XYZ file of C-alpha atoms in Angstrom:
721
model
C 10.341 -23.302 -7.015
C 11.900 -26.376 -5.131
C 10.427 -29.719 -6.247
C 7.897 -31.662 -3.808
C 9.778 -34.103 -1.566
C 8.524 -36.550 1.180
C 10.425 -37.074 4.399
C 9.670 -39.491 7.242
C 10.564 -39.222 10.699
C 9.564 -38.894 14.468
C 8.304 -35.453 15.903
C 10.661 -34.134 18.694
C 8.963 -30.943 19.681
C 6.021 -28.776 18.985
C 7.324 -25.312 18.505
C 4.190 -23.170 17.890
C 0.684 -23.786 17.552
C -1.814 -21.287 16.328
C -4.835 -20.949 18.735
C -7.149 -19.740 16.100
C -6.239 -21.841 13.283
C -4.489 -25.228 12.227
C -1.158 -23.845 11.682
C 1.629 -25.672 13.456
C 5.301 -25.570 13.559
C 7.298 -28.376 14.960
C 10.698 -30.204 14.904
C 11.216 -33.547 13.028
C 13.803 -36.029 13.381
C 14.606 -37.842 10.026
C 14.625 -41.427 9.695
C 17.347 -41.074 6.971
C 19.935 -39.553 9.343
C 19.560 -36.259 7.659
C 19.482 -32.908 9.895
C 16.434 -32.303 12.039
C 14.128 -30.040 10.304
C 11.663 -27.320 11.329
C 8.363 -28.146 9.614
C 5.695 -25.437 9.013
C 2.000 -25.892 7.607
C -1.538 -26.628 8.295
C -3.177 -29.900 9.382
C -3.919 -31.975 12.553
C -1.612 -31.254 15.416
C 1.010 -34.109 15.512
C 2.318 -35.187 19.066
C 5.806 -35.644 20.203
C 6.775 -39.052 19.178
C 4.307 -39.271 16.365
C 5.930 -40.934 13.138
C 5.109 -38.638 10.168
C 5.429 -38.890 6.434
C 5.451 -35.272 5.381
C 5.277 -33.827 1.979
C 6.098 -30.336 0.899
C 9.328 -28.236 -0.042
C 12.672 -27.014 1.487
C 12.613 -23.112 1.896
C 14.914 -20.446 3.344
C 13.018 -18.131 5.602
C 14.450 -14.599 5.970
C 14.321 -14.733 9.755
C 14.245 -18.443 10.842
C 16.343 -19.846 8.289
C 16.005 -23.390 6.436
C 12.590 -24.852 6.957
C 10.456 -27.407 5.587
C 6.952 -26.041 4.156
C 4.704 -28.845 4.306
C 1.614 -29.326 2.203
C 0.156 -32.076 4.296
C 1.247 -34.770 6.445
C 0.143 -38.417 7.705
C 0.532 -40.245 11.078
C 2.293 -43.564 10.898
C 2.133 -45.864 13.815
C 5.536 -46.510 15.644
C 6.971 -49.609 15.096
C 9.840 -49.710 17.536
C 9.460 -49.963 21.297
C 11.208 -46.599 21.855
C 8.863 -45.164 19.436
C 5.888 -46.558 20.850
C 6.745 -45.503 24.356
C 7.705 -42.157 23.161
C 4.474 -41.687 21.401
C 2.051 -42.842 24.140
C 3.795 -40.836 26.854
C 3.359 -37.648 24.592
C -0.425 -37.068 25.442
C -1.435 -38.403 21.994
C -3.857 -40.683 23.986
C -6.071 -39.438 26.646
C -5.615 -40.987 30.026
C -1.858 -42.259 29.005
C 1.006 -40.640 30.368
C 4.882 -41.297 30.629
C 4.528 -44.104 33.200
C 1.485 -45.847 31.848
C 2.954 -45.651 28.518
C 5.940 -47.549 30.079
C 3.765 -50.377 31.637
C 2.089 -50.662 28.446
C 5.271 -51.283 26.145
C 6.671 -53.513 28.748
C 3.525 -55.694 29.031
C 3.037 -55.932 25.301
C 6.158 -55.078 23.414
C 5.506 -54.769 19.720
C 2.075 -55.661 19.844
C 1.222 -52.692 21.711
C -0.176 -50.298 18.923
C -2.145 -53.526 17.725
C -3.719 -54.172 21.224
C -4.780 -50.446 21.514
C -6.417 -50.166 18.192
C -7.852 -53.938 17.922
C -8.026 -55.428 21.299
C -8.375 -52.842 23.685
C -10.054 -54.938 26.470
C -6.670 -56.622 27.125
C -5.225 -53.343 28.406
C -7.216 -54.213 31.717
C -4.069 -56.817 32.321
C -2.001 -53.719 33.020
C -1.960 -52.222 36.410
C -3.688 -48.851 36.893
C -6.222 -49.545 34.115
C -9.682 -50.085 35.237
C -13.081 -49.878 33.425
C -13.250 -45.978 33.590
C -9.706 -45.388 32.368
C -10.326 -48.303 29.826
C -13.244 -46.188 28.273
C -11.531 -42.842 28.087
C -8.166 -44.769 26.412
C -10.813 -46.515 24.047
C -12.452 -43.392 22.995
C -9.389 -41.260 22.425
C -7.850 -44.005 20.144
C -11.281 -44.253 18.181
C -11.246 -40.510 17.662
C -7.580 -40.645 16.634
C -8.197 -43.444 14.062
C -11.451 -41.468 12.693
C -9.388 -38.371 12.331
C -6.558 -40.335 10.513
C -8.844 -42.119 8.397
C -10.805 -38.969 7.249
C -7.699 -37.266 6.369
C -6.598 -40.208 4.493
C -9.837 -39.966 2.515
C -9.237 -36.471 1.890
C -5.787 -36.911 0.861
C -6.468 -39.612 -1.591
C -8.710 -37.195 -3.125
C -5.643 -34.416 -3.266
C -7.437 -32.282 -0.345
C -5.597 -31.111 2.529
C -6.495 -33.741 5.606
C -6.088 -30.460 7.743
C -10.004 -30.378 7.570
C -10.374 -33.553 9.264
C -10.719 -32.946 12.810
C -13.141 -30.037 12.240
C -15.358 -32.184 9.702
C -15.631 -34.913 12.696
C -16.265 -32.466 15.216
C -19.038 -31.025 13.347
C -20.669 -34.122 11.428
C -19.148 -36.990 13.618
C -19.979 -40.150 11.737
C -21.785 -38.262 8.843
C -18.613 -36.446 7.774
C -17.652 -38.898 4.761
C -21.523 -38.633 3.825
C -21.138 -34.700 3.793
C -18.047 -34.850 1.863
C -19.445 -36.950 -0.904
C -23.168 -35.948 -1.134
C -23.556 -32.298 0.335
C -19.995 -30.644 0.134
C -21.599 -27.321 -0.217
C -22.814 -27.414 3.151
C -19.343 -27.096 4.529
C -19.572 -23.331 3.453
C -20.566 -21.327 6.790
C -20.613 -24.614 8.667
C -17.134 -25.323 8.841
C -14.769 -22.390 10.048
C -12.211 -21.695 7.227
C -14.070 -23.266 4.333
C -15.615 -20.941 1.733
C -17.047 -21.780 -1.641
C -13.284 -22.031 -3.281
C -12.648 -24.740 -0.710
C -15.951 -26.407 -0.464
C -16.138 -26.485 -4.426
C -12.317 -28.114 -4.518
C -13.750 -30.888 -2.349
C -16.842 -31.174 -4.384
C -15.123 -31.774 -7.660
C -12.570 -34.178 -6.190
C -15.442 -36.181 -4.888
C -17.338 -36.382 -7.826
C -19.572 -33.271 -8.342
C -19.838 -32.581 -11.777
C -18.660 -29.101 -12.932
C -22.341 -28.464 -14.566
C -24.408 -29.876 -11.534
C -27.081 -28.009 -10.600
C -26.165 -27.745 -6.782
C -22.658 -26.551 -7.787
C -23.851 -23.581 -9.803
C -26.726 -22.769 -7.277
C -24.090 -22.779 -4.605
C -21.707 -20.542 -6.674
C -24.818 -18.045 -7.552
C -25.213 -17.695 -3.525
C -21.795 -17.659 -2.888
C -21.274 -14.633 -5.144
C -24.710 -12.856 -4.067
C -23.743 -13.242 -0.370
C -19.938 -11.980 -0.922
C -21.471 -8.953 -2.512
C -23.740 -8.723 0.236
C -20.929 -8.563 2.688
C -19.643 -5.569 0.602
C -22.761 -3.519 1.193
C -25.320 -4.531 -1.392
C -28.781 -5.560 -0.446
C -29.491 -7.024 -3.899
C -27.859 -7.320 -7.151
C -28.446 -6.945 -10.651
C -29.086 -10.255 -12.362
C -26.753 -9.614 -15.035
C -23.913 -8.615 -12.985
C -24.393 -11.643 -10.664
C -24.709 -13.948 -13.549
C -21.277 -12.559 -14.962
C -19.366 -12.782 -11.875
C -20.632 -16.424 -11.146
C -19.702 -17.394 -14.541
C -16.507 -16.192 -14.314
C -15.641 -17.983 -10.915
C -17.271 -21.168 -12.103
C -15.996 -21.364 -15.586
C -19.529 -21.998 -17.171
C -21.897 -20.367 -19.762
C -24.328 -17.818 -18.612
C -27.077 -19.183 -20.336
C -26.804 -22.393 -17.914
C -26.585 -20.246 -14.744
C -29.655 -18.386 -15.945
C -31.522 -21.545 -15.942
C -30.183 -22.641 -12.477
C -30.796 -18.840 -11.112
C -34.464 -19.310 -12.351
C -34.749 -22.777 -10.600
C -33.393 -21.143 -7.426
C -36.090 -18.257 -7.569
C -38.820 -20.821 -8.132
C -37.755 -23.120 -4.928
C -37.491 -19.787 -2.630
C -33.656 -19.893 -2.045
C -33.264 -16.604 -3.967
C -35.840 -13.821 -4.734
C -35.912 -11.921 -8.106
C -37.598 -8.391 -8.416
C -37.977 -6.274 -11.481
C -37.392 -2.374 -11.331
C -37.286 -0.156 -14.379
C -35.031 -2.260 -16.981
C -33.339 -4.480 -14.635
C -33.951 -7.534 -12.340
C -32.425 -7.514 -8.893
C -31.713 -10.640 -7.153
C -31.768 -11.127 -3.049
C -31.297 -13.636 -0.641
C -34.650 -14.553 0.985
C -33.265 -12.895 4.339
C -32.364 -9.739 2.787
C -35.542 -9.393 0.863
C -37.648 -9.852 3.754
C -35.458 -7.383 5.845
C -35.899 -4.708 2.956
C -39.794 -5.430 2.800
C -40.306 -5.209 6.394
C -38.358 -1.997 6.922
C -40.025 -0.033 4.145
C -43.317 -1.014 5.252
C -42.677 -0.152 8.906
C -41.223 3.427 8.217
C -44.243 3.984 5.814
C -46.762 3.061 8.708
C -44.920 5.279 11.203
C -44.987 8.315 8.514
C -48.889 8.069 8.499
C -49.292 8.383 12.270
C -51.438 11.155 13.321
C -49.720 14.369 14.907
C -49.240 14.061 18.747
C -51.715 16.103 20.648
C -49.092 18.106 22.876
C -50.085 19.875 26.204
C -47.190 22.162 25.592
C -47.291 25.397 23.462
C -43.794 24.434 21.464
C -42.972 28.137 20.497
C -43.600 29.199 24.127
C -41.502 26.154 25.577
C -38.631 26.804 22.928
C -38.593 30.511 23.895
C -38.265 29.299 27.439
C -35.484 26.595 26.930
C -33.409 29.578 25.270
C -33.687 31.772 28.166
C -32.919 28.664 30.537
C -30.204 27.262 28.803
C -28.894 30.283 27.362
C -29.182 28.983 23.421
C -30.488 30.247 20.273
C -32.069 28.040 18.159
C -31.875 28.401 14.469
C -35.090 27.914 12.400
C -33.933 24.471 11.192
C -33.336 23.691 14.800
C -36.734 24.543 15.823
C -38.182 22.749 12.849
C -36.234 19.518 13.697
C -37.734 19.767 17.373
C -41.334 20.286 15.930
C -41.237 17.619 13.560
C -39.752 14.890 16.134
C -42.836 14.814 18.045
C -45.515 15.773 15.361
C -44.228 12.978 12.995
C -44.192 9.279 13.532
C -40.886 9.096 11.789
C -38.453 11.741 11.258
C -34.784 12.576 10.354
C -32.290 14.936 11.595
C -28.940 15.376 9.509
C -26.305 17.657 9.555
C -22.480 17.837 9.762
C -20.405 18.798 12.704
C -21.051 21.849 14.603
C -24.437 22.332 13.059
C -26.283 21.702 16.540
C -27.571 18.357 16.509
C -26.715 17.620 19.815
C -28.632 20.800 20.762
C -31.800 19.915 18.966
C -31.559 16.309 20.697
C -31.359 17.615 24.219
C -34.295 20.049 23.724
C -36.463 17.273 22.202
C -35.689 15.197 25.337
C -36.822 17.897 27.584
C -39.879 18.669 25.305
C -40.647 14.903 25.659
C -40.080 14.454 29.215
C -42.404 17.602 29.811
C -45.017 15.688 27.848
C -44.590 12.709 30.139
C -43.469 10.431 27.390
C -41.269 7.422 27.808
C -38.052 7.881 25.862
C -35.215 5.436 24.566
C -31.908 6.811 23.605
C -29.558 4.304 21.556
C -26.688 4.255 18.977
C -25.343 1.335 16.793
C -21.930 1.103 18.719
C -20.884 1.289 22.551
C -18.688 4.444 21.667
C -21.423 6.230 20.161
C -24.087 5.296 22.914
C -21.512 6.527 25.563
C -20.957 9.887 24.020
C -24.989 10.148 23.550
C -25.553 9.581 27.211
C -22.733 12.137 28.200
C -24.073 14.812 25.926
C -27.722 14.223 27.092
C -27.050 13.284 30.743
C -29.636 10.485 30.089
C -29.238 6.794 29.820
C -28.313 5.506 26.237
C -27.541 1.940 24.948
C -26.323 0.286 22.042
C -29.300 -1.039 19.698
C -27.995 -4.755 20.647
C -27.949 -4.192 24.434
C -31.305 -2.453 23.831
C -32.878 -5.531 21.958
C -31.205 -8.089 24.530
C -29.472 -10.639 22.076
C -31.421 -14.084 22.039
C -29.119 -16.289 20.038
C -29.227 -16.996 16.537
C -31.792 -18.868 13.972
C -29.240 -20.132 11.295
C -26.856 -17.304 10.922
C -29.249 -14.523 11.871
C -29.151 -12.712 15.246
C -32.443 -12.716 17.005
C -33.623 -10.624 19.947
C -35.849 -10.528 22.774
C -37.592 -7.594 22.007
C -39.651 -8.387 18.787
C -43.052 -7.449 17.243
C -44.574 -9.707 19.690
C -42.467 -8.348 22.471
C -42.274 -4.773 21.807
C -40.031 -2.092 23.702
C -42.213 0.149 26.110
C -41.518 3.309 24.743
C -43.279 6.459 23.250
C -40.332 8.057 21.418
C -37.098 6.492 20.549
C -34.118 8.565 19.244
C -31.404 6.951 17.314
C -27.987 8.404 16.917
C -25.244 7.874 14.446
C -27.770 6.362 11.991
C -25.213 6.585 9.015
C -23.775 3.352 10.682
C -27.021 1.477 10.791
C -27.187 -1.534 8.162
C -30.528 -2.956 7.051
C -30.543 -5.988 9.161
C -30.185 -3.946 12.694
C -32.639 -1.455 11.215
C -35.016 -4.275 10.755
C -34.621 -5.688 14.144
C -35.070 -2.268 15.680
C -38.237 -1.284 14.003
C -39.827 -4.845 14.295
C -39.269 -4.241 18.153
C -41.218 -0.982 18.389
C -44.562 -0.541 19.568
C -47.256 0.496 16.987
C -47.641 3.915 18.718
C -43.811 4.671 19.464
C -42.332 7.604 17.472
C -38.916 7.262 15.861
C -36.255 10.022 15.172
C -33.100 9.162 13.409
C -30.060 11.578 13.900
C -26.931 11.149 11.755
C -24.762 12.923 9.216
C -25.912 11.698 5.729
C -22.352 12.620 4.429
C -20.663 9.969 6.457
C -19.317 6.615 5.312
C -22.173 3.947 4.761
C -22.448 1.307 7.448
C -20.122 -1.750 7.180
C -23.022 -3.920 6.959
C -25.462 -4.333 3.846
C -27.447 -1.415 3.069
C -27.618 2.733 3.093
C -30.248 3.172 5.252
C -30.223 6.690 6.198
C -29.309 7.670 2.755
C -32.242 5.612 1.169
C -34.515 7.251 3.764
C -33.647 10.729 2.873
C -33.671 10.227 -0.871
C -37.051 8.852 -0.604
C -38.908 11.959 0.575
C -41.193 9.620 2.383
C -40.695 11.176 5.947
C -39.859 14.560 7.123
C -35.972 15.419 7.059
C -34.323 18.297 8.821
C -30.855 19.258 7.247
C -29.002 21.620 9.747
C -26.797 23.608 7.758
C -25.716 26.460 10.154
C -22.219 25.847 11.817
C -22.489 26.888 15.614
C -19.511 24.865 17.261
C -16.775 27.382 16.184
C -15.369 27.969 19.716
C -14.626 24.218 20.103
C -12.867 22.438 17.231
C -13.445 25.562 15.048
C -10.759 24.842 12.568
C -11.454 21.144 12.415
C -15.463 21.862 11.957
C -14.393 24.321 9.208
C -12.119 22.197 7.275
C -14.604 19.248 7.569
C -17.263 21.240 5.637
C -14.538 22.646 3.244
C -13.866 19.048 2.397
C -17.433 18.099 2.107
C -17.946 20.774 -0.308
C -14.784 19.645 -2.440
C -12.403 22.473 -1.175
C -8.749 21.770 0.180
C -8.859 22.245 3.671
C -6.680 25.069 5.287
C -3.635 23.413 7.016
C -0.573 24.322 8.910
C 2.659 22.862 10.291
C 1.667 23.358 13.785
C -1.923 24.272 14.580
C -4.800 22.043 15.508
C -5.248 20.878 11.774
C -1.736 20.246 10.355
C -0.252 18.416 7.402
C 2.990 16.471 7.605
C 4.229 15.435 4.070
C 5.868 11.989 3.877
C 7.493 10.513 0.853
C 8.838 6.950 0.797
C 6.135 4.886 2.525
C 8.656 2.869 4.724
C 10.326 5.996 6.060
C 6.721 7.376 6.211
C 5.231 4.615 8.534
C 8.155 5.268 10.944
C 7.403 8.741 11.029
C 3.851 7.989 11.794
C 4.813 5.898 14.577
C 6.891 8.763 16.120
C 4.543 11.305 15.726
C 1.935 8.909 17.397
C 4.376 8.365 20.351
C 5.137 12.179 20.828
C 1.415 12.830 20.835
C 0.541 9.980 23.262
C 2.939 11.264 25.545
C 1.238 14.707 25.636
C -1.970 12.842 26.102
C -0.214 11.908 29.687
C -1.693 8.289 30.082
C -4.687 8.262 28.165
C -4.259 5.698 25.625
C -7.293 6.422 23.942
C -6.873 10.063 23.188
C -4.849 9.623 20.249
C -5.848 7.475 17.167
C -4.066 6.679 13.895
C -6.551 6.072 11.032
C -5.759 4.668 7.298
C -8.013 3.683 4.673
C -6.608 0.320 4.299
C -5.281 -2.834 6.093
C -2.339 -3.722 3.777
C 0.737 -2.042 2.492
C 3.445 -0.390 4.856
C 1.320 2.685 5.776
C -1.660 0.363 6.274
C -3.333 -0.818 9.426
C -1.667 -3.979 10.051
C 1.832 -2.657 9.291
C 1.495 0.556 11.294
C -0.169 -1.645 14.418
C 3.103 -3.508 14.177
C 5.571 -0.521 14.172
C 3.801 1.461 16.697
C 3.526 -1.543 19.138
C 7.396 -2.021 18.792
C 8.012 1.736 19.774
C 5.201 1.946 22.540
C 5.134 -1.409 23.925
C 7.967 -3.558 23.003
C 8.796 -7.160 24.357
C 10.689 -6.749 27.796
C 12.201 -9.944 29.937
C 9.849 -11.049 32.252
C 6.825 -9.476 30.545
C 4.008 -11.792 29.485
C 3.208 -12.251 25.973
C 0.518 -14.210 23.898
C 1.143 -15.010 20.275
C -1.871 -15.388 17.874
C -1.048 -15.772 14.517
C 1.376 -12.798 13.601
C 0.161 -10.957 16.450
C 2.126 -10.421 20.037
C -0.403 -9.371 22.771
C 1.375 -7.828 25.806
C 0.131 -6.156 29.010
C -0.673 -2.509 28.016
C -1.539 -3.082 24.405
C -4.433 -1.300 23.028
C -6.714 -3.719 21.109
C -10.056 -3.573 19.498
C -13.045 -6.131 19.050
C -13.571 -7.190 15.666
C -16.873 -8.752 15.675
C -20.113 -8.746 17.760
C -19.752 -11.165 20.791
C -23.228 -11.178 22.566
C -22.063 -13.691 25.265
C -19.176 -11.471 26.372
C -20.963 -8.184 25.937
C -18.518 -6.758 23.534
C -19.157 -5.545 20.085
C -17.447 -4.672 16.633
C -15.324 -1.878 17.194
C -14.978 -1.473 20.924
C -11.612 -0.350 22.187
C -10.015 -1.599 25.434
C -6.552 -2.366 27.125
C -4.704 -5.716 27.786
C -4.167 -5.836 31.481
C -3.177 -9.582 31.964
C -1.787 -12.244 29.712
C -1.352 -16.072 30.399
C -0.617 -19.205 28.580
C -3.506 -19.534 26.997
C -5.817 -16.341 27.878
C -5.787 -12.595 27.626
C -7.594 -10.167 29.854
C -9.206 -6.797 28.112
C -10.411 -3.828 30.110
C -13.032 -2.250 28.136
C -15.179 0.972 29.524
C -17.968 -1.016 30.801
C -16.270 -4.433 31.849
C -13.287 -6.616 31.736
C -13.264 -9.267 29.350
C -11.447 -12.730 29.289
C -10.380 -14.448 25.942
C -9.388 -17.916 25.752
C -8.206 -20.238 23.075
C -9.766 -19.627 19.607
C -11.622 -16.374 21.303
C -8.635 -14.525 21.017
C -8.850 -14.310 17.264
C -11.588 -11.858 17.714
C -9.427 -8.945 18.968
C -6.585 -7.146 17.148
C -4.017 -4.406 17.824
C -5.770 -0.995 17.499
C -2.789 1.637 17.683
C -4.187 2.025 14.328
C -7.407 1.206 12.706
C -9.448 1.798 9.514
C -11.674 5.036 9.092
C -14.540 2.560 8.658
C -13.899 1.016 12.109
C -13.402 4.427 13.782
C -17.272 5.521 12.856
C -19.093 6.521 15.849
C -16.125 7.242 17.859
C -14.490 10.856 18.896
C -10.695 10.930 19.994
C -8.706 14.011 20.915
C -6.226 13.766 18.185
C -6.644 11.985 14.996
C -3.568 10.974 12.781
C -4.874 10.478 9.255
C -2.818 8.514 6.801
C -3.098 9.650 3.184
C -0.343 8.007 0.875
C -0.394 7.324 -2.890
C -0.406 3.628 -2.414
C -3.858 4.027 -1.001
C -5.340 5.531 -4.026
C -8.024 3.283 -4.824
C -9.743 4.104 -1.282
C -9.093 7.641 -1.194
C -12.546 9.563 -1.642
C -14.285 12.612 -0.168
C -16.749 10.954 2.344
C -13.719 8.797 3.763
C -11.733 11.769 4.656
C -14.750 13.874 5.840
C -15.313 10.918 8.040
C -12.090 10.551 9.464
C -11.664 14.513 10.136
C -14.877 14.388 11.920
C -13.701 11.896 14.446
C -11.221 14.710 15.924
C -12.503 16.721 18.676
C -9.293 18.883 19.293
C -6.284 18.128 16.861
C -6.214 16.627 13.198
C -2.771 15.601 11.639
C -2.728 14.653 8.243
C 0.288 12.647 7.126
C 1.074 11.698 3.448
C 1.213 13.318 0.190
C -0.369 16.383 -1.203
C -1.528 14.396 -4.071
C -3.187 12.159 -2.210
C -4.803 14.800 0.006
C -6.041 16.348 -3.226
C -7.350 12.928 -4.644
C -9.299 12.606 -1.501
C -11.057 15.740 -1.527
C -11.748 15.856 -5.200
C -12.978 12.244 -5.555
C -16.572 12.410 -4.404
C -17.334 9.123 -6.425
C -18.821 6.899 -3.371
C -19.351 3.291 -3.790
C -22.814 2.555 -5.126
C -24.872 0.026 -2.979
C -27.504 -1.648 -4.902
C -31.024 -1.556 -2.774
C -34.514 -0.577 -3.514
C -35.352 0.871 -0.258
C -35.898 4.096 -1.547
C -38.272 2.847 -4.119
C -40.276 1.107 -1.611
C -40.434 3.796 0.692
C -41.823 5.894 -2.193
C -44.496 3.366 -3.303
C -43.037 2.775 -6.655
C -43.882 -0.421 -8.549
C -41.568 -3.214 -7.982
C -42.593 -6.632 -9.392
């Protein structure tokens, strides 16, 4: 590795500034007369004309050639008349343009920078500067001084000054105090700062390695990190072990800190069996509420129906030319007789028929019905299949801001939804937090039907709600196991059930369920792009008809790489076509994109797919099924290319054709429920692309990731203390 060196010079040009991070690329003219260099790095954006001292290494980029990879840089005020004028005219100071910069330097000469910083009132001597302009200039100079001073403070402690601007924006004059006294507040409060960075800052500013606040912050970080991976609670020994390895401390010391965190209410510990489980306070309360609400609903008295159910079902069969199986009839009856019930089954087993029949019976009884699903795509499909209004759970509850990091809604226990029956589809996607919010918003007399496929992947968020409810035996569960839908997607449905039973799917080279073997991953990635293009051409302009599904983001056959390759083939750069660059992504008109997180203000949610229809210098317009959304500045980081998506992100969606990537490099992610979920996303065609070994591994590996939760036990009323 090249040695660290320092260079000084003047910024000539800003080449690139990331809208969603502090990554900057700029050209600098060296003071020593050396060649002009391209500098890359993270830090406070410099201005054209800035004199910088830059520390870093000279590197050779395979595409862009020789560059200077900066570790940090510091602004030094210009000391020549030319440098001062260039700096002031660059936009570095609000209210000062090139013309005014010229007049300032002409009036004050080499004292210009001193007067700006120390005697700003003298600026009134210059034509064009009044009290209002003076206030603007003074505020800007003061802001820049604060950023520079804070950056210097960070760098004297060997911390990158890149965080200075964000710290000041959040904490203003208290920034230095937070750094020195409450550094672990930075976690979650400052974008881009996690535990490792906050810990580095804390140690640099004098926090002792064994300080209680450090160890408590480490425990909470590990717990929240594991929660983000699906767990609701963590066995104490596992939590202690992970935290000890990260913090490099003895487990005994951590146990004492954990006990104190429990006493103070920061964390919650509960014993079950031979283990102690640790929760965040929010997760603990949510699990208690969900368990309590479901148990209350399960005790509701049967609904007194005016209709004779058997007669009603017989008439429905005649009117709608359907034949309900015994399990389907049972599901319909349970939905109104029980306060809480579950209908589960794989593709083609008649869940939709049951839901439609339940709705007709409820309408005949004069009941107020609400239909909802976790995602927009799932809600849309529910509305289409039932010919009734259906909403996402978020839109149904109406977002009302945040309390801390927790989303709150308008409909709550104090302001419940007006409904007698709520039917929730695609419940396998429902995490504990959203389940809690939904159940708390139901009237005490409202009945609830959960509908979903218990064999699908668990939710992205924490919990295994559907699995836990079914396992508890606390509410009626009807499992539909007769396959009816053979005429539509027959082979797909059959193969989905084969996979779910651990049998290899029956594939062909040209039918609706194909297997295309690929060897070398790099060559395979291009073949995947070629197949996508061919299938997209067959879809005749419907860009949402074909979807590539991959288990992982990384590697050449992962989502990120495939999106880049497919975009280059489907929507390459063209002279005159507008383009917006965000990090490594290039967004162009006609690109297929996906929303990566819930944005309640814009009304778009995690997993929503759209098409870019306009691009400007600092904005991107995306057309979604329900609305057009404008993204500006940092908001653009919320979207990503979506020619390929992960299987997890595809949950709740259906596509005409899915192309499923199964390569050896993804072995760690290949499991039966993942492949099953991917296959069931297809309505008309499945194309498996990969190796036979990877396909067999996915079918045979029934190991699903275990999620720590005690919801099942709470629903059973088992002793937990």
